[in-house]
CSV table of C-alpha atoms in Angstrom, one decimal:
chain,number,residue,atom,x,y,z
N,1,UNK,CA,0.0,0.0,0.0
N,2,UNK,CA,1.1,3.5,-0.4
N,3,UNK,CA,-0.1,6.6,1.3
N,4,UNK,CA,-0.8,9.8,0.1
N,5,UNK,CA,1.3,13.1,0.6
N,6,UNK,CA,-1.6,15.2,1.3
N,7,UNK,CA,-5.7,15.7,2.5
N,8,UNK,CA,-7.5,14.5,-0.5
N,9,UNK,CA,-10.7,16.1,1.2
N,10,UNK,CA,-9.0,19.2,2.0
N,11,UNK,CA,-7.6,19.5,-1.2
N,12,UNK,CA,-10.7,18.8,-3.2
N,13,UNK,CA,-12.8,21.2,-1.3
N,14,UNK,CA,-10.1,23.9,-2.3
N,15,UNK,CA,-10.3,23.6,-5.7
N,16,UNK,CA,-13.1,25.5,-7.4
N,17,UNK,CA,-14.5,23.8,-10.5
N,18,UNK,CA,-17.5,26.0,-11.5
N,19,UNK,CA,-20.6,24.3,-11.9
N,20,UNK,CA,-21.3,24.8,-15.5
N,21,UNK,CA,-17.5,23.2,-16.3
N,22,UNK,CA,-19.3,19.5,-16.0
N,23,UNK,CA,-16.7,18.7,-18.4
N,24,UNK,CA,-13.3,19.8,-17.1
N,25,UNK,CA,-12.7,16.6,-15.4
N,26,UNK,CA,-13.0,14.7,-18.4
N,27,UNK,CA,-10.7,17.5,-20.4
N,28,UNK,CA,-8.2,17.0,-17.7
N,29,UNK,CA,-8.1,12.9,-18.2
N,30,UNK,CA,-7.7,13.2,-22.2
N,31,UNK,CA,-5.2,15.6,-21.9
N,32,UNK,CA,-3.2,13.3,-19.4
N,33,UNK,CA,-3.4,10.8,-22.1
N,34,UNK,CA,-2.1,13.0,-24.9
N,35,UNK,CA,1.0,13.4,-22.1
N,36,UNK,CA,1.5,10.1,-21.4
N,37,UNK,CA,1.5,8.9,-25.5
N,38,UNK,CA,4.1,12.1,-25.8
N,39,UNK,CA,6.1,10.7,-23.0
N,40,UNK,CA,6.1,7.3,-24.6
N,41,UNK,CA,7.1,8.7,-28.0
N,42,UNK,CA,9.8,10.9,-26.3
N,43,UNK,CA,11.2,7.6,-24.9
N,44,UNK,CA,12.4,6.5,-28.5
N,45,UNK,CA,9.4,4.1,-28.7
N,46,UNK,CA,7.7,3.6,-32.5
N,47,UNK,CA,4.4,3.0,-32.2
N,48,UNK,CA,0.4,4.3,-33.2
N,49,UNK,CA,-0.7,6.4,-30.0
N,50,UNK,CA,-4.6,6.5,-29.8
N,51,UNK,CA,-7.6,7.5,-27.2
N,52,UNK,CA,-10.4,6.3,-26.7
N,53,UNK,CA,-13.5,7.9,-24.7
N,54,UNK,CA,-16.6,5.9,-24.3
N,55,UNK,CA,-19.6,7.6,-22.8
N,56,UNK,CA,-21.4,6.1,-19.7
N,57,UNK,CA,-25.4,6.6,-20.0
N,58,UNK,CA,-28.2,6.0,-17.0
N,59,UNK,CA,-30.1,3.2,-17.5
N,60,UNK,CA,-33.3,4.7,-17.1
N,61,UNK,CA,-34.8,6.9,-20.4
N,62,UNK,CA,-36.3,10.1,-20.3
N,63,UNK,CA,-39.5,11.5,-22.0
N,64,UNK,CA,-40.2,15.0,-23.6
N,65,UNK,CA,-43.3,16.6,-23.6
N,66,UNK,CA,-44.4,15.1,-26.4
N,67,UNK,CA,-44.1,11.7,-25.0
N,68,UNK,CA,-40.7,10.8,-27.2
N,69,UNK,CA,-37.8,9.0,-26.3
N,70,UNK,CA,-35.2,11.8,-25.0
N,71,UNK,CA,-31.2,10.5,-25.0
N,72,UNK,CA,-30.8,9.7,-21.0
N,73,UNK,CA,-28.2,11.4,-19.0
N,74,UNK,CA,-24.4,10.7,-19.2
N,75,UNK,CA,-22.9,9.5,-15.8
N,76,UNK,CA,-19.6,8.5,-16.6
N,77,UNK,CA,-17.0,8.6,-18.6
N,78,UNK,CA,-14.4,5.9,-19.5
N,79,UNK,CA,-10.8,6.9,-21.5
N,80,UNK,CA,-8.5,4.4,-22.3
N,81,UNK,CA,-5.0,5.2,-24.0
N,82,UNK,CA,-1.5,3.4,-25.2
N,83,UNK,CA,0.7,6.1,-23.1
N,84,UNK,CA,3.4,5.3,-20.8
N,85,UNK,CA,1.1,4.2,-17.9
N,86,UNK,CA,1.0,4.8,-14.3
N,87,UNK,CA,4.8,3.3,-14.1
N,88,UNK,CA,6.8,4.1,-10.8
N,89,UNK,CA,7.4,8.3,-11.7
N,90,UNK,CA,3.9,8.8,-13.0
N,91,UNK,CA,3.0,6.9,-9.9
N,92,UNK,CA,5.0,8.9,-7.1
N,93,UNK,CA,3.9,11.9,-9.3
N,94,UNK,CA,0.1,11.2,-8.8
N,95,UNK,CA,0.6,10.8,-4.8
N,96,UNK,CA,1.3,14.2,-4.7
N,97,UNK,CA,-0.6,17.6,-4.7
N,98,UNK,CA,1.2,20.1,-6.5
N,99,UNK,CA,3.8,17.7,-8.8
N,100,UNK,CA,6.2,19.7,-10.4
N,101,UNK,CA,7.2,16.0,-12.9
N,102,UNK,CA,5.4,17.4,-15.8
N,103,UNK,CA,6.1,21.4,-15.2
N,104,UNK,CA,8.0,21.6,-18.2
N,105,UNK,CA,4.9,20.7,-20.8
N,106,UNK,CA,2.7,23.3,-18.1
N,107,UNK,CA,1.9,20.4,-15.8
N,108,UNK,CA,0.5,21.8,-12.5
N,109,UNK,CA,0.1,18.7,-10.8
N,110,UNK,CA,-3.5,19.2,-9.8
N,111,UNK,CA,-5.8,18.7,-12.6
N,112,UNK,CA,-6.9,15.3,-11.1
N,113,UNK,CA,-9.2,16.5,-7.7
N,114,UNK,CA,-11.7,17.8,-10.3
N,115,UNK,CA,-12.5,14.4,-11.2
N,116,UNK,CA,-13.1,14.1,-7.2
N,117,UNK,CA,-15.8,17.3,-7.1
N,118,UNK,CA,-17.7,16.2,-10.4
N,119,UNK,CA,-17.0,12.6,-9.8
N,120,UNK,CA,-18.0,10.2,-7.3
N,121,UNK,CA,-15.0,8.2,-7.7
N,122,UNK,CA,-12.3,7.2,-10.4
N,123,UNK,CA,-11.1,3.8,-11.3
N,124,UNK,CA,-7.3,3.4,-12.7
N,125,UNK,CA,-6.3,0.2,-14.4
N,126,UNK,CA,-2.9,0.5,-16.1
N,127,UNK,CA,-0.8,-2.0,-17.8
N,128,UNK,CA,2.6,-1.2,-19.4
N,129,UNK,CA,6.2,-2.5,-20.3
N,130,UNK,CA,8.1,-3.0,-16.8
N,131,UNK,CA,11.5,-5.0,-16.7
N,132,UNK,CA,11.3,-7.3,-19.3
N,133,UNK,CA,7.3,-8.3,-19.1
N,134,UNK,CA,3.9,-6.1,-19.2
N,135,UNK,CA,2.6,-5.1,-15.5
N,136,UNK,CA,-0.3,-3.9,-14.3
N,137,UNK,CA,-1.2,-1.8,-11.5
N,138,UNK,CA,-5.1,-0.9,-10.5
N,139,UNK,CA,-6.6,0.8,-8.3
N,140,UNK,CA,-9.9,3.2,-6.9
N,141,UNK,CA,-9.2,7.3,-6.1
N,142,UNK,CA,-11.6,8.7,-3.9
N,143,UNK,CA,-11.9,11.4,-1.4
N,144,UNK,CA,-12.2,8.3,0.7
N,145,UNK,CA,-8.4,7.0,0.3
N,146,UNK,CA,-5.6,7.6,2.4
N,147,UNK,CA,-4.0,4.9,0.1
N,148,UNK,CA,-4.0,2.9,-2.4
N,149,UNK,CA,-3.2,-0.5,-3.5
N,150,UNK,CA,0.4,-0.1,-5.5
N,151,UNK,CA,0.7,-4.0,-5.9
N,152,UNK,CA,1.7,-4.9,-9.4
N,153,UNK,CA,0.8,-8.3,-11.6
N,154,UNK,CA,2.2,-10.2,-14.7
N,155,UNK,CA,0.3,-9.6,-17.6
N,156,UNK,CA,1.9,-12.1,-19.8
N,157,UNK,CA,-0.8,-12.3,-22.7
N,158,UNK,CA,-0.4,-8.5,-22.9
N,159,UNK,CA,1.2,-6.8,-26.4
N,160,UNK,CA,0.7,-2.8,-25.3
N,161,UNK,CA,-0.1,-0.4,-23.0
N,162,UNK,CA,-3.1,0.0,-21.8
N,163,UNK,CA,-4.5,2.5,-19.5
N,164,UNK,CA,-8.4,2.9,-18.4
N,165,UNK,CA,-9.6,5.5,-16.5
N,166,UNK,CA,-12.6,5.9,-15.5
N,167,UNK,CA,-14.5,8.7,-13.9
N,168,UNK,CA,-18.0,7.7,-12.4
N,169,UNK,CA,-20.9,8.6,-11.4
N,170,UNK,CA,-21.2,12.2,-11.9
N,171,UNK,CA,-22.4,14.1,-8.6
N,172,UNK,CA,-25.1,16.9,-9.0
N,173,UNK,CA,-24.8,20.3,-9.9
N,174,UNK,CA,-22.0,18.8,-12.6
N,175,UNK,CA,-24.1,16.0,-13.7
N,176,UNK,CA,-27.4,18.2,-14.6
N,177,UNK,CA,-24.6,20.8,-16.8
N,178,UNK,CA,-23.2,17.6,-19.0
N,179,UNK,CA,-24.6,18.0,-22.4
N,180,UNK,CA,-26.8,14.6,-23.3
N,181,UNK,CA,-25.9,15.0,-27.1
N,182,UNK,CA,-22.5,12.9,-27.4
N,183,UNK,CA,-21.5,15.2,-30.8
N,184,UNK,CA,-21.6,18.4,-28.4
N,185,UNK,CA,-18.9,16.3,-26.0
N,186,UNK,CA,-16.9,15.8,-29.0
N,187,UNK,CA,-17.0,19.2,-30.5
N,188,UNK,CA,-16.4,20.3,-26.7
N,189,UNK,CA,-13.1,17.9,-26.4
N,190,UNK,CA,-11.7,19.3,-30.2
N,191,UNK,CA,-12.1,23.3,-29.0
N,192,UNK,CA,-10.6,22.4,-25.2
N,193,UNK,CA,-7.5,20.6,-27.2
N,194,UNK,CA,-7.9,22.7,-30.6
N,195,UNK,CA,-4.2,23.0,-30.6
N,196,UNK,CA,-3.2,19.5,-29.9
N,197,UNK,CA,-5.0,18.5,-32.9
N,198,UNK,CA,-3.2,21.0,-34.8
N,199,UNK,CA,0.0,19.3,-34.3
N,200,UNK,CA,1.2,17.0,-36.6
N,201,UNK,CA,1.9,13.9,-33.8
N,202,UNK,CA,-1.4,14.3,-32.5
N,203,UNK,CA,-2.8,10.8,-31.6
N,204,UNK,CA,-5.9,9.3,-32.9
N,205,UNK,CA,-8.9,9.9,-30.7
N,206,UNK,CA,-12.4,8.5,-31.0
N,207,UNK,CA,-15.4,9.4,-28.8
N,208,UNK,CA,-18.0,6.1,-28.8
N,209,UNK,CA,-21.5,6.8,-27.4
N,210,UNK,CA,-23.4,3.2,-27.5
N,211,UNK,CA,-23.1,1.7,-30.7
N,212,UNK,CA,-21.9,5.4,-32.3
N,213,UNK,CA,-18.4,6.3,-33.1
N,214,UNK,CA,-17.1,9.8,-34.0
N,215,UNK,CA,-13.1,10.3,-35.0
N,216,UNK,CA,-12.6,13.4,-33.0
N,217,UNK,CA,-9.4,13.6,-35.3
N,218,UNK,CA,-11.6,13.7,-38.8
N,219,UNK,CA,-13.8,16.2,-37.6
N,220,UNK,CA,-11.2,18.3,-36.8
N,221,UNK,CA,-10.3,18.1,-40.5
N,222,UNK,CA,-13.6,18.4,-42.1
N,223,UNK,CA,-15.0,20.9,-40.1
N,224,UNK,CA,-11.8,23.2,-38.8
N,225,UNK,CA,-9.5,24.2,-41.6
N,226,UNK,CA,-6.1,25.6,-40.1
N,227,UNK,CA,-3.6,26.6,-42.7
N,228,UNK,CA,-0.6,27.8,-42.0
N,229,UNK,CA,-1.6,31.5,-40.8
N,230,UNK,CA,-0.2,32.6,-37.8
N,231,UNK,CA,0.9,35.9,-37.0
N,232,UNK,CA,3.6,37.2,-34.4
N,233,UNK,CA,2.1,40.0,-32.0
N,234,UNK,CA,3.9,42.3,-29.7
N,235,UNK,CA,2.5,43.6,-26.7
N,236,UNK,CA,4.9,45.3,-24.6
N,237,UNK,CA,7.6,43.5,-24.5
N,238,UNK,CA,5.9,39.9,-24.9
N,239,UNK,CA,5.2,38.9,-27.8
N,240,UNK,CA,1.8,36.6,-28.4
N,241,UNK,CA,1.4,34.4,-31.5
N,242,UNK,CA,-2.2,34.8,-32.8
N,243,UNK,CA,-3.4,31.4,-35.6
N,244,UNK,CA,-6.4,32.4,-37.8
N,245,UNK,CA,-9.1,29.1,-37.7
N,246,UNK,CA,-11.7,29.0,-40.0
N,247,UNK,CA,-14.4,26.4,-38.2
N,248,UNK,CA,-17.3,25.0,-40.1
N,249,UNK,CA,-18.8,23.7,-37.1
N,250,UNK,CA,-22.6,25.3,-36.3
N,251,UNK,CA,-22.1,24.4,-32.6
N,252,UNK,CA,-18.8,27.2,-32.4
N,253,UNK,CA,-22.0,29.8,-32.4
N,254,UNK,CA,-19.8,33.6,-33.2
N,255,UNK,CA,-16.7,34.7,-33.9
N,256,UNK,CA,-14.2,33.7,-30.6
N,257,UNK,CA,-10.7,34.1,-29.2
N,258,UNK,CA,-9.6,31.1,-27.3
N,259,UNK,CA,-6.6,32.1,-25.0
N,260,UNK,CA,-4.6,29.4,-24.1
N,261,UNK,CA,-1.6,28.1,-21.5
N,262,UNK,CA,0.4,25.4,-22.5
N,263,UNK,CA,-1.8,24.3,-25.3
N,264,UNK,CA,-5.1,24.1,-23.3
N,265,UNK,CA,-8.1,26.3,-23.8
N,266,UNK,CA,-8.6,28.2,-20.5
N,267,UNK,CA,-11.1,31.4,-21.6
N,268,UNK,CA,-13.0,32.2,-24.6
N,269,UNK,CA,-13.6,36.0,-26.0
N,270,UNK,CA,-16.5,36.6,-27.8
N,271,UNK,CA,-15.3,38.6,-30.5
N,272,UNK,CA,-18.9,40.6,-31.9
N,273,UNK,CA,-18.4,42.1,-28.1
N,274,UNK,CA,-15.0,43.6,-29.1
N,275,UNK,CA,-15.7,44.5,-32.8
N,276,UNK,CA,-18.7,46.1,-33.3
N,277,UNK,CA,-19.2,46.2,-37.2
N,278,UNK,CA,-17.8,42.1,-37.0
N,279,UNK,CA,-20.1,40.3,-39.5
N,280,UNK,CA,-22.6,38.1,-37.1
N,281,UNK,CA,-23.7,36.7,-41.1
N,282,UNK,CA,-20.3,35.5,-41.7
N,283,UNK,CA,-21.7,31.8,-40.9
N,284,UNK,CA,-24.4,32.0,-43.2
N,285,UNK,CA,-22.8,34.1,-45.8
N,286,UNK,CA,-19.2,31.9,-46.0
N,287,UNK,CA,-20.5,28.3,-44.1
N,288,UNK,CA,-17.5,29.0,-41.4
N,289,UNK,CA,-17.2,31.4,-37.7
N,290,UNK,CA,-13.9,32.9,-37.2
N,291,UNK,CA,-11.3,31.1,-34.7
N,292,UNK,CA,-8.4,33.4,-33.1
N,293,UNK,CA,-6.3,31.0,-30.9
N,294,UNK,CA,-4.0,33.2,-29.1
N,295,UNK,CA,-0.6,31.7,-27.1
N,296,UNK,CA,1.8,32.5,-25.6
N,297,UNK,CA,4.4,32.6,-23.0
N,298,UNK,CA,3.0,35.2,-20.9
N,299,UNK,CA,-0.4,33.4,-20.8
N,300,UNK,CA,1.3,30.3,-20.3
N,301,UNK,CA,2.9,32.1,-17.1
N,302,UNK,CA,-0.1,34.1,-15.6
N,303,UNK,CA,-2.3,30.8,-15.7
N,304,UNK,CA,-4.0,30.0,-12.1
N,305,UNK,CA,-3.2,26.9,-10.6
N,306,UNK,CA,-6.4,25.5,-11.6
N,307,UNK,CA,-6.5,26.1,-15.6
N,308,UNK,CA,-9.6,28.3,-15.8
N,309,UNK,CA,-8.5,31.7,-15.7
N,310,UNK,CA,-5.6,34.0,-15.9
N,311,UNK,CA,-3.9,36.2,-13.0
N,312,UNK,CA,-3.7,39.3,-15.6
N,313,UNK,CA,-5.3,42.5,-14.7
N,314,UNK,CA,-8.0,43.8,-17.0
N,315,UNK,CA,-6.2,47.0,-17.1
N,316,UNK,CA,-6.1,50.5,-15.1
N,317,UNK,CA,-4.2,53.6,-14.5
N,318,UNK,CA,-1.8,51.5,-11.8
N,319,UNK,CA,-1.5,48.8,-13.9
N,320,UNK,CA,0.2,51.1,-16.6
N,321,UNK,CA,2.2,52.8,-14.3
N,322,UNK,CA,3.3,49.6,-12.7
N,323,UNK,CA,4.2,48.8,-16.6
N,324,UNK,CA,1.8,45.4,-16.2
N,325,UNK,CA,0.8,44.2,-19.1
N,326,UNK,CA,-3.2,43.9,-19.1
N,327,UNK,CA,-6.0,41.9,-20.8
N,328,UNK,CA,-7.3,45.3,-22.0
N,329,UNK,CA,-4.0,46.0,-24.2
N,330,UNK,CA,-3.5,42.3,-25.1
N,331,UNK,CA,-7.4,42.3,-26.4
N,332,UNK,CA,-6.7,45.8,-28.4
N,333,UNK,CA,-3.5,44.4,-30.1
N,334,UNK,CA,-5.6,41.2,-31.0
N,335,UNK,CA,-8.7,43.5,-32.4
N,336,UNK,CA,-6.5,45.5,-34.7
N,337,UNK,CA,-5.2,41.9,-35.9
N,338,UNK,CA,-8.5,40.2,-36.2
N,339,UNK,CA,-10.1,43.1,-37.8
N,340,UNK,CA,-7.5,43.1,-41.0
């Protein structure tokens, strides 16, 4: 057995996770997946990284008013990948609150509690390539735990790595916020990772609801076409770089700036709020809304701890004297840009 490092009650009940985010948790395990298949890949290893989500739905249906079958609730979500697996680092890692082990790809060592605040509990199953022979390690994460079972067995039929995790039974306000339609979830996962899909090594990920499959990765390229259109922004002295999206997806609703911190959506700016004569008809006119994905390394280091804001002032007369850099000048720079 091994123990934990920390409070997992007091932890959870410090970070915030805002009840129409139903879906962070979920963003947080896919994204630990795209790690761990990096990782793998980093390690010299040749081999076809993939992820696969599979919706959880109540048993019991649900009638409209008119007496029709609705789609029931989702209550859990399951996501399985090839990565490295929980191995002995990842491991000592996960034991602790505030990790610095993955700091350097914007890591903070935290993203898991949400799955404890949305989540009754999470399941961990994870078999990889240990000394010769395929391992694996399981075990249950709850608020519950002081420890957890860290005992490993052979898995001597085993060809890959496997990991599952699952997160289940979602816990109300979180559960009445997740959207019931499973092609909302996957346009939701492709905008929270819009630039991991981007990149070239991105793995394959499918979403299956029931006996429906969606490739996340071939929406992405029918619906979101990203040439190569970036632009280099100066703001002070940082300097932001700015990629110009055209998406065909209806669900993207307006003309957005998605500010991101090491590669992760973490706030959206509606733009027909910032540019008043912006065309609200470009969707109907042209069959696409507008995309601005904004990075940099001064949002990358002004992101809180939790990933769903940014410790930059909006902007006021102490801020300039104080020569801060504000979301009010970063926002002006990015209207000029958008406008042209």
């Amino acid at each position: 057995m091994r123990n934990f490092s920390i409070s997992l009650k007091g932890r959870v009940k410090n970070f915030n996770l805002p009840k129409n985010q139903p879906l962070i948790p979920l963003f947080e395990a896919i994204v630990n997946s795209i790690h761990a298949i990096n990782e793998r890949k980093n390690a010299g290893e040749q081999f076809n990284g993939y992820i696969t989500i599979k919706l959880i739905r109540d048993n019991q249906l649900s009638l409209d008013l008119d007496g029709m079958k609705e789609l029931s609730s989702i209550s859990s979500f399951e996501i399985i990948d090839n990565g490295v697996g929980f191995n002995e680092p990842n491991l000592t890692s996960f034991m602790e609150s505030d990790s610095t082990y993955k700091a350097a790809i914007g890591g903070k060592g935290v993203g898991r509690f949400s799955w404890l605040i949305a989540f009754e509990k999470a399941e961990i199953e994870s078999i990889y390539y240990d000394e010769g022979g395929y391992v694996k390690r399981a075990f249950e994460f709850s608020v519950e735990q002081t420890e957890i079972n860290d005992t490993l067995t052979d898995c001597e039929t085993q060809n890959d790595n496997k990991t599952t995790v699952r997160l289940l039974n979602c816990l109300n306000p979180y559960a009445k916020a997740i959207p019931k339609r499973s092609l909302t979830i996957a346009t939701r996962i492709i905008q929270h990772c819009l630039v991991y899909f981007i990149s070239d090594n991105c793995p394959e990920i499918n979403l299956i609801d029931e006996d429906v499959k969606y490739n996340l990765n071939q929406i992405f390229k029918e619906k979101i076409q990203t040439e190569e259109n970036s632009v280099s922004i100066n703001v002070g002295n940082e300097t932001f770089e700015l990629l110009h999206v055209k998406s065909e997806e209806t669900t993207v609703n307006g003309n957005k700036l998605y500010l991101c911190a090491h590669n992760r959506l973490v706030d959206t700016k509606e733009l027909d709020k910032y540019i008043t004569d912006l065309d609200r008809e470009i969707f109907d006119k042209s069959g696409f809304w507008y995309i601005g994905v904004l990075r940099g390394k001064y949002l990358d280091d002004n992101v809180d701890m939790n990933r769903l804001s940014f410790n930059i002032p909006d902007g006021g007369p102490l801020d300039s004297l104080a020569n801060i850099i504000t979301m009010d000048q970063i926002m002006k720079a990015i209207i000029v840009e958008v406008s042209n």
